[in-house]
PDB file of C-alpha atoms and ligand atoms in Angstrom:
ATOM      1  CA  MET A   1      98.352  76.339  92.117  1.00 95.00           C
ATOM      2  CA  THR A   2      97.584  73.184  90.199  1.00 97.00           C
ATOM      3  CA  GLU A   3      95.748  70.501  92.054  1.00 98.00           C
ATOM      4  CA  SER A   4      98.790  68.329  92.188  1.00 98.00           C
ATOM      5  CA  MET A   5     100.859  71.313  93.667  1.00 98.00           C
ATOM      6  CA  ILE A   6      98.098  71.850  96.230  1.00 98.00           C
ATOM      7  CA  ASP A   7      98.352  68.169  97.300  1.00 98.00           C
ATOM      8  CA  ALA A   8     102.148  68.315  97.359  1.00 98.00           C
ATOM      9  CA  THR A   9     102.046  71.468  99.510  1.00 98.00           C
ATOM     10  CA  MET A  10      99.524  69.985 101.989  1.00 98.00           C
ATOM     11  CA  ALA A  11     101.569  66.758 102.172  1.00 98.00           C
ATOM     12  CA  ALA A  12     104.716  68.749 102.947  1.00 98.00           C
ATOM     13  CA  LEU A  13     102.990  70.928 105.526  1.00 98.00           C
ATOM     14  CA  ALA A  14     101.457  67.903 107.214  1.00 98.00           C
ATOM     15  CA  LYS A  15     104.953  66.760 108.136  1.00 98.00           C
ATOM     16  CA  GLU A  16     105.769  70.000 109.987  1.00 97.00           C
ATOM     17  CA  PRO A  17     105.188  69.378 113.769  1.00 95.00           C
ATOM     18  CA  ALA A  18     105.528  73.032 114.659  1.00 94.00           C
ATOM     19  CA  LEU A  19     102.820  74.211 112.199  1.00 96.00           C
ATOM     20  CA  HIS A  20      99.579  75.456 113.922  1.00 94.00           C
ATOM     21  CA  GLY A  21      97.589  76.365 110.902  1.00 97.00           C
ATOM     22  CA  ILE A  22      97.596  77.960 107.541  1.00 98.00           C
ATOM     23  CA  HIS A  23      95.730  80.746 105.731  1.00 97.00           C
ATOM     24  CA  LEU A  24      94.532  80.739 102.128  1.00 98.00           C
ATOM     25  CA  THR A  25      95.098  83.897 100.221  1.00 96.00           C
ATOM     26  CA  GLY A  26      96.027  85.312  96.765  1.00 88.00           C
ATOM     27  CA  GLY A  27      95.680  87.827  95.135  1.00 86.00           C
ATOM     28  CA  GLU A  28      92.043  86.832  95.617  1.00 96.00           C
ATOM     29  CA  ALA A  29      91.553  83.091  96.019  1.00 97.00           C
ATOM     30  CA  THR A  30      87.924  83.291  95.038  1.00 97.00           C
ATOM     31  CA  LEU A  31      88.835  84.045  91.504  1.00 97.00           C
ATOM     32  CA  ASP A  32      89.034  80.236  91.097  1.00 97.00           C
ATOM     33  CA  TRP A  33      86.309  78.689  93.205  1.00 98.00           C
ATOM     34  CA  LYS A  34      86.942  75.099  91.951  1.00 98.00           C
ATOM     35  CA  ARG A  35      90.606  75.280  92.949  1.00 98.00           C
ATOM     36  CA  LEU A  36      89.859  77.011  96.202  1.00 98.00           C
ATOM     37  CA  LEU A  37      87.377  74.308  97.252  1.00 98.00           C
ATOM     38  CA  TYR A  38      89.913  71.765  96.223  1.00 98.00           C
ATOM     39  CA  ALA A  39      92.578  73.364  98.439  1.00 98.00           C
ATOM     40  CA  ILE A  40      90.240  73.377 101.398  1.00 98.00           C
ATOM     41  CA  ARG A  41      89.435  69.735 100.967  1.00 98.00           C
ATOM     42  CA  SER A  42      92.990  68.862 100.384  1.00 98.00           C
ATOM     43  CA  ALA A  43      93.987  70.455 103.679  1.00 98.00           C
ATOM     44  CA  ARG A  44      91.391  68.467 105.436  1.00 98.00           C
ATOM     45  CA  ARG A  45      92.473  65.243 103.742  1.00 98.00           C
ATOM     46  CA  HIS A  46      96.032  65.861 104.788  1.00 98.00           C
ATOM     47  CA  ASP A  47      95.024  66.974 108.288  1.00 98.00           C
ATOM     48  CA  VAL A  48      96.433  70.484 107.903  1.00 98.00           C
ATOM     49  CA  ALA A  49      94.446  73.006 109.961  1.00 98.00           C
ATOM     50  CA  ILE A  50      93.199  76.035 108.138  1.00 98.00           C
ATOM     51  CA  ASP A  51      92.912  79.221 110.207  1.00 98.00           C
ATOM     52  CA  TYR A  52      91.016  81.239 107.642  1.00 98.00           C
ATOM     53  CA  LEU A  53      90.658  82.389 104.079  1.00 98.00           C
ATOM     54  CA  GLU A  54      91.391  85.967 103.165  1.00 98.00           C
ATOM     55  CA  THR A  55      88.953  87.569 100.748  1.00 98.00           C
ATOM     56  CA  ASN A  56      88.453  91.134  99.567  1.00 98.00           C
ATOM     57  CA  ALA A  57      84.678  90.583  99.122  1.00 98.00           C
ATOM     58  CA  SER A  58      84.706  91.515  95.469  1.00 98.00           C
ATOM     59  CA  TRP A  59      82.543  88.562  94.603  1.00 98.00           C
ATOM     60  CA  CYS A  60      79.790  89.487  97.134  1.00 98.00           C
ATOM     61  CA  ALA A  61      77.538  91.329  94.751  1.00 98.00           C
ATOM     62  CA  ASP A  62      74.362  90.495  96.664  1.00 98.00           C
ATOM     63  CA  GLU A  63      73.251  88.666  99.874  1.00 98.00           C
ATOM     64  CA  ARG A  64      72.340  85.436  98.145  1.00 98.00           C
ATOM     65  CA  THR A  65      75.602  85.136  96.283  1.00 98.00           C
ATOM     66  CA  ALA A  66      77.557  85.982  99.373  1.00 98.00           C
ATOM     67  CA  HIS A  67      75.609  83.542 101.645  1.00 98.00           C
ATOM     68  CA  GLU A  68      75.805  80.641  99.230  1.00 98.00           C
ATOM     69  CA  GLY A  69      79.445  81.267  98.572  1.00 98.00           C
ATOM     70  CA  PHE A  70      80.384  81.177 102.302  1.00 98.00           C
ATOM     71  CA  LEU A  71      78.138  78.211 102.787  1.00 98.00           C
ATOM     72  CA  ARG A  72      80.127  76.273 100.037  1.00 98.00           C
ATOM     73  CA  LEU A  73      83.387  77.165 101.726  1.00 98.00           C
ATOM     74  CA  ARG A  74      82.195  76.106 105.170  1.00 98.00           C
ATOM     75  CA  GLU A  75      80.761  72.794 103.814  1.00 98.00           C
ATOM     76  CA  ALA A  76      84.188  72.095 102.215  1.00 98.00           C
ATOM     77  CA  GLY A  77      85.810  72.504 105.675  1.00 98.00           C
ATOM     78  CA  LEU A  78      86.691  76.194 106.016  1.00 98.00           C
ATOM     79  CA  PRO A  79      86.297  77.351 109.606  1.00 98.00           C
ATOM     80  CA  ALA A  80      86.700  81.141 109.265  1.00 98.00           C
ATOM     81  CA  VAL A  81      87.325  84.109 106.991  1.00 98.00           C
ATOM     82  CA  LEU A  82      89.234  87.275 107.068  1.00 98.00           C
ATOM     83  CA  ILE A  83      87.526  90.067 105.135  1.00 98.00           C
ATOM     84  CA  SER A  84      89.959  92.741 104.084  1.00 97.00           C
ATOM     85  CA  VAL A  85      88.996  96.382 103.584  1.00 97.00           C
ATOM     86  CA  SER A  86      91.162  99.332 102.843  1.00 97.00           C
ATOM     87  CA  LEU A  87      91.274 102.502 100.883  1.00 97.00           C
ATOM     88  CA  MET A  88      93.408 100.702  98.293  1.00 96.00           C
ATOM     89  CA  SER A  89      90.792  97.983  97.752  1.00 97.00           C
ATOM     90  CA  ASN A  90      88.022 100.547  97.733  1.00 98.00           C
ATOM     91  CA  GLU A  91      89.491 101.838  94.447  1.00 98.00           C
ATOM     92  CA  PHE A  92      88.029  98.617  92.916  1.00 98.00           C
ATOM     93  CA  ILE A  93      85.497  97.253  95.376  1.00 98.00           C
ATOM     94  CA  PRO A  94      82.529  99.240  96.654  1.00 98.00           C
ATOM     95  CA  LEU A  95      82.054  99.184 100.440  1.00 98.00           C
ATOM     96  CA  ALA A  96      78.563  97.725 100.009  1.00 98.00           C
ATOM     97  CA  ARG A  97      80.217  94.375  98.927  1.00 98.00           C
ATOM     98  CA  VAL A  98      82.330  94.322 102.017  1.00 98.00           C
ATOM     99  CA  GLN A  99      79.229  95.066 104.120  1.00 98.00           C
ATOM    100  CA  THR A 100      77.347  92.258 102.363  1.00 98.00           C
ATOM    101  CA  ALA A 101      80.247  89.931 102.925  1.00 98.00           C
ATOM    102  CA  ILE A 102      80.399  90.675 106.618  1.00 98.00           C
ATOM    103  CA  ARG A 103      76.700  90.071 107.092  1.00 98.00           C
ATOM    104  CA  ALA A 104      76.658  86.847 105.125  1.00 98.00           C
ATOM    105  CA  ALA A 105      79.894  85.473 106.627  1.00 98.00           C
ATOM    106  CA  THR A 106      78.637  86.190 110.157  1.00 98.00           C
ATOM    107  CA  GLU A 107      75.486  84.155 109.452  1.00 98.00           C
ATOM    108  CA  VAL A 108      77.541  81.301 108.108  1.00 98.00           C
ATOM    109  CA  PHE A 109      80.595  81.232 110.369  1.00 98.00           C
ATOM    110  CA  ASP A 110      79.220  83.190 113.411  1.00 98.00           C
ATOM    111  CA  HIS A 111      80.963  86.272 114.545  1.00 97.00           C
ATOM    112  CA  ARG A 112      83.889  84.281 115.960  1.00 97.00           C
ATOM    113  CA  GLY A 113      84.636  83.040 112.459  1.00 98.00           C
ATOM    114  CA  VAL A 114      84.781  86.442 110.806  1.00 98.00           C
ATOM    115  CA  THR A 115      87.703  88.915 111.110  1.00 98.00           C
ATOM    116  CA  ILE A 116      87.455  92.343 109.563  1.00 98.00           C
ATOM    117  CA  TRP A 117      90.869  93.611 108.514  1.00 97.00           C
ATOM    118  CA  THR A 118      90.825  96.175 109.975  1.00 96.00           C
ATOM    119  CA  PRO A 119      87.739  97.200 111.938  1.00 96.00           C
ATOM    120  CA  GLU A 120      88.917 100.782 112.521  1.00 95.00           C
ATOM    121  CA  VAL A 121      89.476 101.443 108.836  1.00 95.00           C
ATOM    122  CA  PHE A 122      86.116  99.824 107.975  1.00 97.00           C
ATOM    123  CA  HIS A 123      84.315 101.986 110.641  1.00 97.00           C
ATOM    124  CA  ARG A 124      85.787 105.185 109.356  1.00 96.00           C
ATOM    125  CA  MET A 125      85.128 104.356 105.704  1.00 97.00           C
ATOM    126  CA  GLN A 126      81.528 103.591 106.499  1.00 98.00           C
ATOM    127  CA  MET A 127      81.138 107.089 107.936  1.00 97.00           C
ATOM    128  CA  CYS A 128      82.732 108.951 105.022  1.00 97.00           C
ATOM    129  CA  LEU A 129      82.390 106.900 101.773  1.00 98.00           C
ATOM    130  CA  GLU A 130      79.494 106.125  99.511  1.00 98.00           C
ATOM    131  CA  PRO A 131      78.765 102.410  99.749  1.00 98.00           C
ATOM    132  CA  ASP A 132      77.707 101.717  96.219  1.00 98.00           C
ATOM    133  CA  ARG A 133      80.627 102.966  94.269  1.00 98.00           C
ATOM    134  CA  THR A 134      84.381 102.922  94.365  1.00 98.00           C
ATOM    135  CA  HIS A 135      86.640 105.866  95.258  1.00 98.00           C
ATOM    136  CA  SER A 136      90.170 106.644  94.101  1.00 97.00           C
ATOM    137  CA  ILE A 137      92.649 106.906  96.975  1.00 95.00           C
ATOM    138  CA  GLU A 138      92.844 110.713  96.190  1.00 95.00           C
ATOM    139  CA  GLU A 139      89.117 111.062  96.758  1.00 97.00           C
ATOM    140  CA  SER A 140      88.644 108.706  99.730  1.00 97.00           C
ATOM    141  CA  SER A 141      91.547 110.147 101.673  1.00 95.00           C
ATOM    142  CA  LYS A 142      90.235 113.704 100.927  1.00 96.00           C
ATOM    143  CA  ARG A 143      86.817 112.606 102.290  1.00 96.00           C
ATOM    144  CA  LEU A 144      88.494 111.188 105.332  1.00 95.00           C
ATOM    145  CA  GLY A 145      90.320 114.461 105.870  1.00 94.00           C
ATOM    146  CA  PHE A 146      93.984 113.802 104.937  1.00 92.00           C
ATOM    147  CA  ASP A 147      96.311 113.970 101.948  1.00 90.00           C
ATOM    148  CA  TYR A 148      97.318 110.435 100.962  1.00 88.00           C
ATOM    149  CA  ARG A 149     100.711 111.676  99.847  1.00 86.00           C
ATOM    150  CA  GLY A 150     101.802 112.740 103.302  1.00 79.00           C
ATOM    151  CA  GLY A 151     102.355 109.295 104.767  1.00 87.00           C
ATOM    152  CA  GLU A 152      99.028 109.277 106.583  1.00 89.00           C
ATOM    153  CA  LEU A 153      97.811 106.466 104.334  1.00 91.00           C
ATOM    154  CA  TRP A 154     100.474 104.286 105.988  1.00 92.00           C
ATOM    155  CA  HIS A 155      99.487 105.425 109.408  1.00 89.00           C
ATOM    156  CA  TRP A 156      95.863 104.461 108.637  1.00 89.00           C
ATOM    157  CA  HIS A 157      96.831 101.075 107.290  1.00 91.00           C
ATOM    158  CA  SER A 158      99.437 100.483 109.919  1.00 90.00           C
ATOM    159  CA  TYR A 159      99.989  96.855 108.929  1.00 90.00           C
ATOM    160  CA  LEU A 160     101.432  97.951 105.602  1.00 91.00           C
ATOM    161  CA  ILE A 161     105.129  97.018 105.279  1.00 92.00           C
ATOM    162  CA  PRO A 162     107.330  99.392 103.159  1.00 91.00           C
ATOM    163  CA  ALA A 163     108.293  96.531 100.747  1.00 92.00           C
ATOM    164  CA  GLY A 164     107.072  95.101  97.468  1.00 91.00           C
ATOM    165  CA  ARG A 165     104.273  96.705  95.492  1.00 88.00           C
ATOM    166  CA  ALA A 166     103.422  99.012  98.371  1.00 91.00           C
ATOM    167  CA  VAL A 167     106.698 100.968  97.990  1.00 90.00           C
ATOM    168  CA  GLU A 168     106.196 101.117  94.300  1.00 88.00           C
ATOM    169  CA  GLN A 169     102.607 102.317  94.429  1.00 89.00           C
ATOM    170  CA  LEU A 170     102.229 104.189  97.707  1.00 90.00           C
ATOM    171  CA  ALA A 171     105.589 105.825  98.395  1.00 88.00           C
ATOM    172  CA  GLU A 172     104.681 109.314  97.200  1.00 88.00           C
ATOM    173  CA  GLY A 173     105.411 111.915  99.885  1.00 88.00           C
ATOM    174  CA  LEU A 174     107.214 109.447 102.204  1.00 92.00           C
ATOM    175  CA  PRO A 175     110.707 110.477 103.419  1.00 94.00           C
ATOM    176  CA  ARG A 176     113.530 108.877 101.532  1.00 96.00           C
ATOM    177  CA  HIS A 177     117.019 107.981 102.607  1.00 98.00           C
ATOM    178  CA  ALA A 178     120.261 107.416 100.701  1.00 98.00           C
ATOM    179  CA  ALA A 179     120.998 103.792  99.913  1.00 98.00           C
ATOM    180  CA  GLU A 180     124.199 103.909 102.044  1.00 98.00           C
ATOM    181  CA  SER A 181     122.176 104.842 105.104  1.00 98.00           C
ATOM    182  CA  PHE A 182     120.947 101.276 105.368  1.00 98.00           C
ATOM    183  CA  GLU A 183     124.476 100.017 105.841  1.00 97.00           C
ATOM    184  CA  GLY A 184     124.770  97.363 108.538  1.00 96.00           C
ATOM    185  CA  ASP A 185     121.058  96.598 108.687  1.00 98.00           C
ATOM    186  CA  ALA A 186     121.220  92.738 108.392  1.00 98.00           C
ATOM    187  CA  CYS A 187     118.151  90.669 107.538  1.00 98.00           C
ATOM    188  CA  ARG A 188     118.912  87.275 109.069  1.00 98.00           C
ATOM    189  CA  ARG A 189     116.252  87.472 111.778  1.00 97.00           C
ATOM    190  CA  THR A 190     113.623  88.452 109.237  1.00 97.00           C
ATOM    191  CA  LEU A 191     114.647  85.906 106.670  1.00 98.00           C
ATOM    192  CA  GLU A 192     114.782  83.093 109.317  1.00 97.00           C
ATOM    193  CA  ASN A 193     111.441  84.068 110.807  1.00 94.00           C
ATOM    194  CA  THR A 194     108.914  81.312 109.818  1.00 92.00           C
ATOM    195  CA  ILE A 195     106.071  82.393 112.120  1.00 93.00           C
ATOM    196  CA  HIS A 196     104.527  83.844 108.969  1.00 93.00           C
ATOM    197  CA  PHE A 197     105.408  82.509 105.546  1.00 96.00           C
ATOM    198  CA  HIS A 198     103.975  82.127 102.122  1.00 97.00           C
ATOM    199  CA  ILE A 199     104.002  79.432  99.500  1.00 98.00           C
ATOM    200  CA  ASP A 200     103.410  80.634  95.941  1.00 97.00           C
ATOM    201  CA  PRO A 201     101.603  78.778  93.156  1.00 96.00           C
ATOM    202  CA  PHE A 202     104.837  77.049  92.141  1.00 97.00           C
ATOM    203  CA  GLY A 203     105.554  75.728  95.571  1.00 98.00           C
ATOM    204  CA  ASN A 204     108.239  78.243  96.503  1.00 98.00           C
ATOM    205  CA  LEU A 205     108.333  79.268 100.187  1.00 98.00           C
ATOM    206  CA  SER A 206     109.116  82.845 101.138  1.00 97.00           C
ATOM    207  CA  THR A 207     109.620  83.734 104.823  1.00 97.00           C
ATOM    208  CA  SER A 208     108.288  86.749 106.641  1.00 95.00           C
ATOM    209  CA  HIS A 209     107.505  89.625 104.213  1.00 94.00           C
ATOM    210  CA  CYS A 210     110.451  88.871 101.962  1.00 97.00           C
ATOM    211  CA  LEU A 211     108.396  87.813  98.966  1.00 96.00           C
ATOM    212  CA  GLY A 212     110.411  87.029  95.832  1.00 97.00           C
ATOM    213  CA  ILE A 213     113.282  85.411  97.774  1.00 98.00           C
ATOM    214  CA  SER A 214     112.994  81.679  98.000  1.00 98.00           C
ATOM    215  CA  VAL A 215     115.544  79.050  99.042  1.00 98.00           C
ATOM    216  CA  ALA A 216     112.995  76.423 100.106  1.00 98.00           C
ATOM    217  CA  ASN A 217     110.145  74.793  98.319  1.00 98.00           C
ATOM    218  CA  VAL A 218     107.560  72.093  99.064  1.00 98.00           C
ATOM    219  CA  GLY A 219     109.910  69.478  97.805  1.00 98.00           C
ATOM    220  CA  ASN A 220     112.397  70.447 100.565  1.00 98.00           C
ATOM    221  CA  LEU A 221     111.220  72.910 103.211  1.00 97.00           C
ATOM    222  CA  HIS A 222     114.512  72.629 105.194  1.00 96.00           C
ATOM    223  CA  PRO A 223     117.340  73.116 102.752  1.00 96.00           C
ATOM    224  CA  THR A 224     121.011  73.641 103.734  1.00 96.00           C
ATOM    225  CA  ILE A 225     121.680  77.198 102.756  1.00 97.00           C
ATOM    226  CA  ASP A 226     125.165  78.023 101.749  1.00 96.00           C
ATOM    227  CA  ALA A 227     126.637  81.175 100.075  1.00 97.00           C
ATOM    228  CA  ASP A 228     127.780  79.358  96.955  1.00 97.00           C
ATOM    229  CA  ARG A 229     124.330  78.240  96.017  1.00 96.00           C
ATOM    230  CA  ARG A 230     122.238  80.991  97.641  1.00 98.00           C
ATOM    231  CA  PRO A 231     124.446  84.129  97.481  1.00 98.00           C
ATOM    232  CA  VAL A 232     121.526  86.632  97.456  1.00 98.00           C
ATOM    233  CA  TYR A 233     119.998  85.185 100.559  1.00 98.00           C
ATOM    234  CA  CYS A 234     123.299  84.963 102.375  1.00 98.00           C
ATOM    235  CA  GLN A 235     124.354  88.488 101.494  1.00 98.00           C
ATOM    236  CA  LEU A 236     121.053  89.812 102.756  1.00 98.00           C
ATOM    237  CA  ALA A 237     121.091  87.631 105.930  1.00 98.00           C
ATOM    238  CA  GLU A 238     124.710  88.750 106.761  1.00 98.00           C
ATOM    239  CA  GLY A 239     124.509  92.491 106.000  1.00 98.00           C
ATOM    240  CA  GLY A 240     121.208  93.463 104.402  1.00 98.00           C
ATOM    241  CA  PRO A 241     120.696  95.220 101.053  1.00 98.00           C
ATOM    242  CA  VAL A 242     123.845  97.317 101.191  1.00 98.00           C
ATOM    243  CA  TRP A 243     125.957  94.111 101.457  1.00 98.00           C
ATOM    244  CA  LEU A 244     123.913  92.706  98.617  1.00 98.00           C
ATOM    245  CA  TRP A 245     124.708  95.828  96.522  1.00 98.00           C
ATOM    246  CA  ARG A 246     128.441  95.698  97.381  1.00 98.00           C
ATOM    247  CA  GLY A 247     128.840  92.003  97.132  1.00 98.00           C
ATOM    248  CA  LEU A 248     126.814  91.076  94.030  1.00 98.00           C
ATOM    249  CA  ALA A 249     125.661  94.207  92.217  1.00 97.00           C
ATOM    250  CA  ASP A 250     128.418  96.774  92.157  1.00 96.00           C
ATOM    251  CA  ASP A 251     127.064  97.995  88.766  1.00 98.00           C
ATOM    252  CA  PHE A 252     123.742  98.976  90.436  1.00 98.00           C
ATOM    253  CA  VAL A 253     123.212 102.684  90.374  1.00 98.00           C
ATOM    254  CA  PRO A 254     121.027 103.815  93.313  1.00 98.00           C
ATOM    255  CA  ASP A 255     118.212 106.196  92.799  1.00 97.00           C
ATOM    256  CA  PRO A 256     119.486 109.729  93.848  1.00 97.00           C
ATOM    257  CA  ARG A 257     116.047 110.331  95.406  1.00 96.00           C
ATOM    258  CA  GLY A 258     116.761 107.599  97.836  1.00 97.00           C
ATOM    259  CA  TYR A 259     114.545 104.789  99.230  1.00 97.00           C
ATOM    260  CA  VAL A 260     111.735 104.852 101.799  1.00 96.00           C
ATOM    261  CA  SER A 261     112.999 101.710 103.496  1.00 97.00           C
ATOM    262  CA  LYS A 262     115.735  99.095 103.290  1.00 97.00           C
ATOM    263  CA  CYS A 263     113.191  96.770 101.748  1.00 98.00           C
ATOM    264  CA  HIS A 264     112.572  99.353  98.982  1.00 97.00           C
ATOM    265  CA  LEU A 265     116.300  99.275  98.201  1.00 98.00           C
ATOM    266  CA  CYS A 266     116.316  95.506  98.372  1.00 98.00           C
ATOM    267  CA  LEU A 267     113.514  95.213  95.874  1.00 97.00           C
ATOM    268  CA  GLU A 268     115.283  97.474  93.326  1.00 97.00           C
ATOM    269  CA  LEU A 269     118.500  95.548  93.815  1.00 98.00           C
ATOM    270  CA  ARG A 270     116.790  92.209  93.418  1.00 98.00           C
ATOM    271  CA  LYS A 271     115.029  93.394  90.220  1.00 98.00           C
ATOM    272  CA  HIS A 272     118.490  94.321  88.915  1.00 98.00           C
ATOM    273  CA  LEU A 273     119.912  90.997  89.861  1.00 98.00           C
ATOM    274  CA  HIS A 274     116.915  88.979  88.630  1.00 98.00           C
ATOM    275  CA  ALA A 275     117.420  90.573  85.151  1.00 97.00           C
ATOM    276  CA  THR A 276     120.798  88.881  84.887  1.00 97.00           C
ATOM    277  CA  GLY A 277     119.069  85.417  85.048  1.00 97.00           C
ATOM    278  CA  ARG A 278     121.760  84.166  87.370  1.00 97.00           C
ATOM    279  CA  TYR A 279     120.003  83.868  90.664  1.00 98.00           C
ATOM    280  CA  ASP A 280     117.299  81.179  90.857  1.00 96.00           C
ATOM    281  CA  GLU A 281     116.619  81.989  94.522  1.00 98.00           C
ATOM    282  CA  LEU A 282     114.936  85.181  93.128  1.00 98.00           C
ATOM    283  CA  ARG A 283     111.670  83.555  92.289  1.00 97.00           C
ATOM    284  CA  PRO A 284     109.010  83.236  90.989  1.00 96.00           C
ATOM    285  CA  ASP A 285     109.763  85.189  87.816  1.00 96.00           C
ATOM    286  CA  GLU A 286     106.265  86.573  87.911  1.00 94.00           C
ATOM    287  CA  TYR A 287     107.138  88.570  91.027  1.00 94.00           C
ATOM    288  CA  TYR A 288     109.755  90.494  89.114  1.00 95.00           C
ATOM    289  CA  ARG A 289     107.686  91.281  86.089  1.00 88.00           C
ATOM    290  CA  GLU A 290     106.955  95.009  85.694  1.00 78.00           C
TER     291      GLU A 290
HETATM  292  S1  SF4 B   1     115.730  94.110 103.025  1.00 59.26           S
HETATM  293 FE1  SF4 B   1     114.983  92.406 101.742  1.00 59.26          FE
HETATM  294  S2  SF4 B   1     115.612  90.598 102.784  1.00 59.26           S
HETATM  295 FE2  SF4 B   1     115.666  92.306 104.239  1.00 59.26          FE
HETATM  296  S3  SF4 B   1     113.726  92.277 105.362  1.00 59.26           S
HETATM  297 FE3  SF4 B   1     113.502  93.695 103.598  1.00 59.26          FE
HETATM  298  S4  SF4 B   1     112.756  92.418 101.837  1.00 59.26           S
HETATM  299 FE4  SF4 B   1     113.501  91.125 103.475  1.00 59.26          FE
END
């Protein structure tokens, strides 16, 4: 997000009476410290409460770096952090960095300001993995006593939602269902759920876990949604991805292997529709790049 977009976002959120707090996330927000500190200060300036920053601890190479980093964040106004740890992130980030992050963050924010996501996974990883190196999912799951292709990876990381990149990267071995089997599974409640939402670097708002579908932005967080202007959203809200397929994408050929979830089918349909260039509610474009 540019600094002006950060300010526009905070200004828009400041006008939301029902908003309790926000979290800052990425990708990995610490990839750009200057911008991250700007965002924290902007939230304070606009009186928008920050709940926490999500980080994968990749930057916590040693105690001093970690301590100083968390101190800078706290001094800018950050009250808490969520440190994520998973077999997926351990493919790139050694456990030692997570351990360093947890120690340093606890010194700076106190234990009340540090959430490990998730403690059960972290605990078992500490028992079975080498802290100073990364492990492929194949290797780490083997060390933990399961085959990652059998669906147990999802059981382990029970917060994973079978949508987006997760179904593209982690669907091996999961049961699949014919596209038609999702008939009648409408998405209105999910799409209208604003308890958890995300705003992307361009100011587009996506509700719930439905990333890549945006009918609101920081310029107008409460648009009138009609089927003429937002056909994809309305088809999904009314009847789910099968309605979207029948209504807007009858040339879509479903994968004969089936889909692990309705959101998996939805993603493939949306990629198909995005390629036509006709639906600007399918944004940002970056989401749909292979
Ligand atoms: S099918 Fe699509 S619109 Fe429905 S909940 Fe899943 S991602 Fe959201």
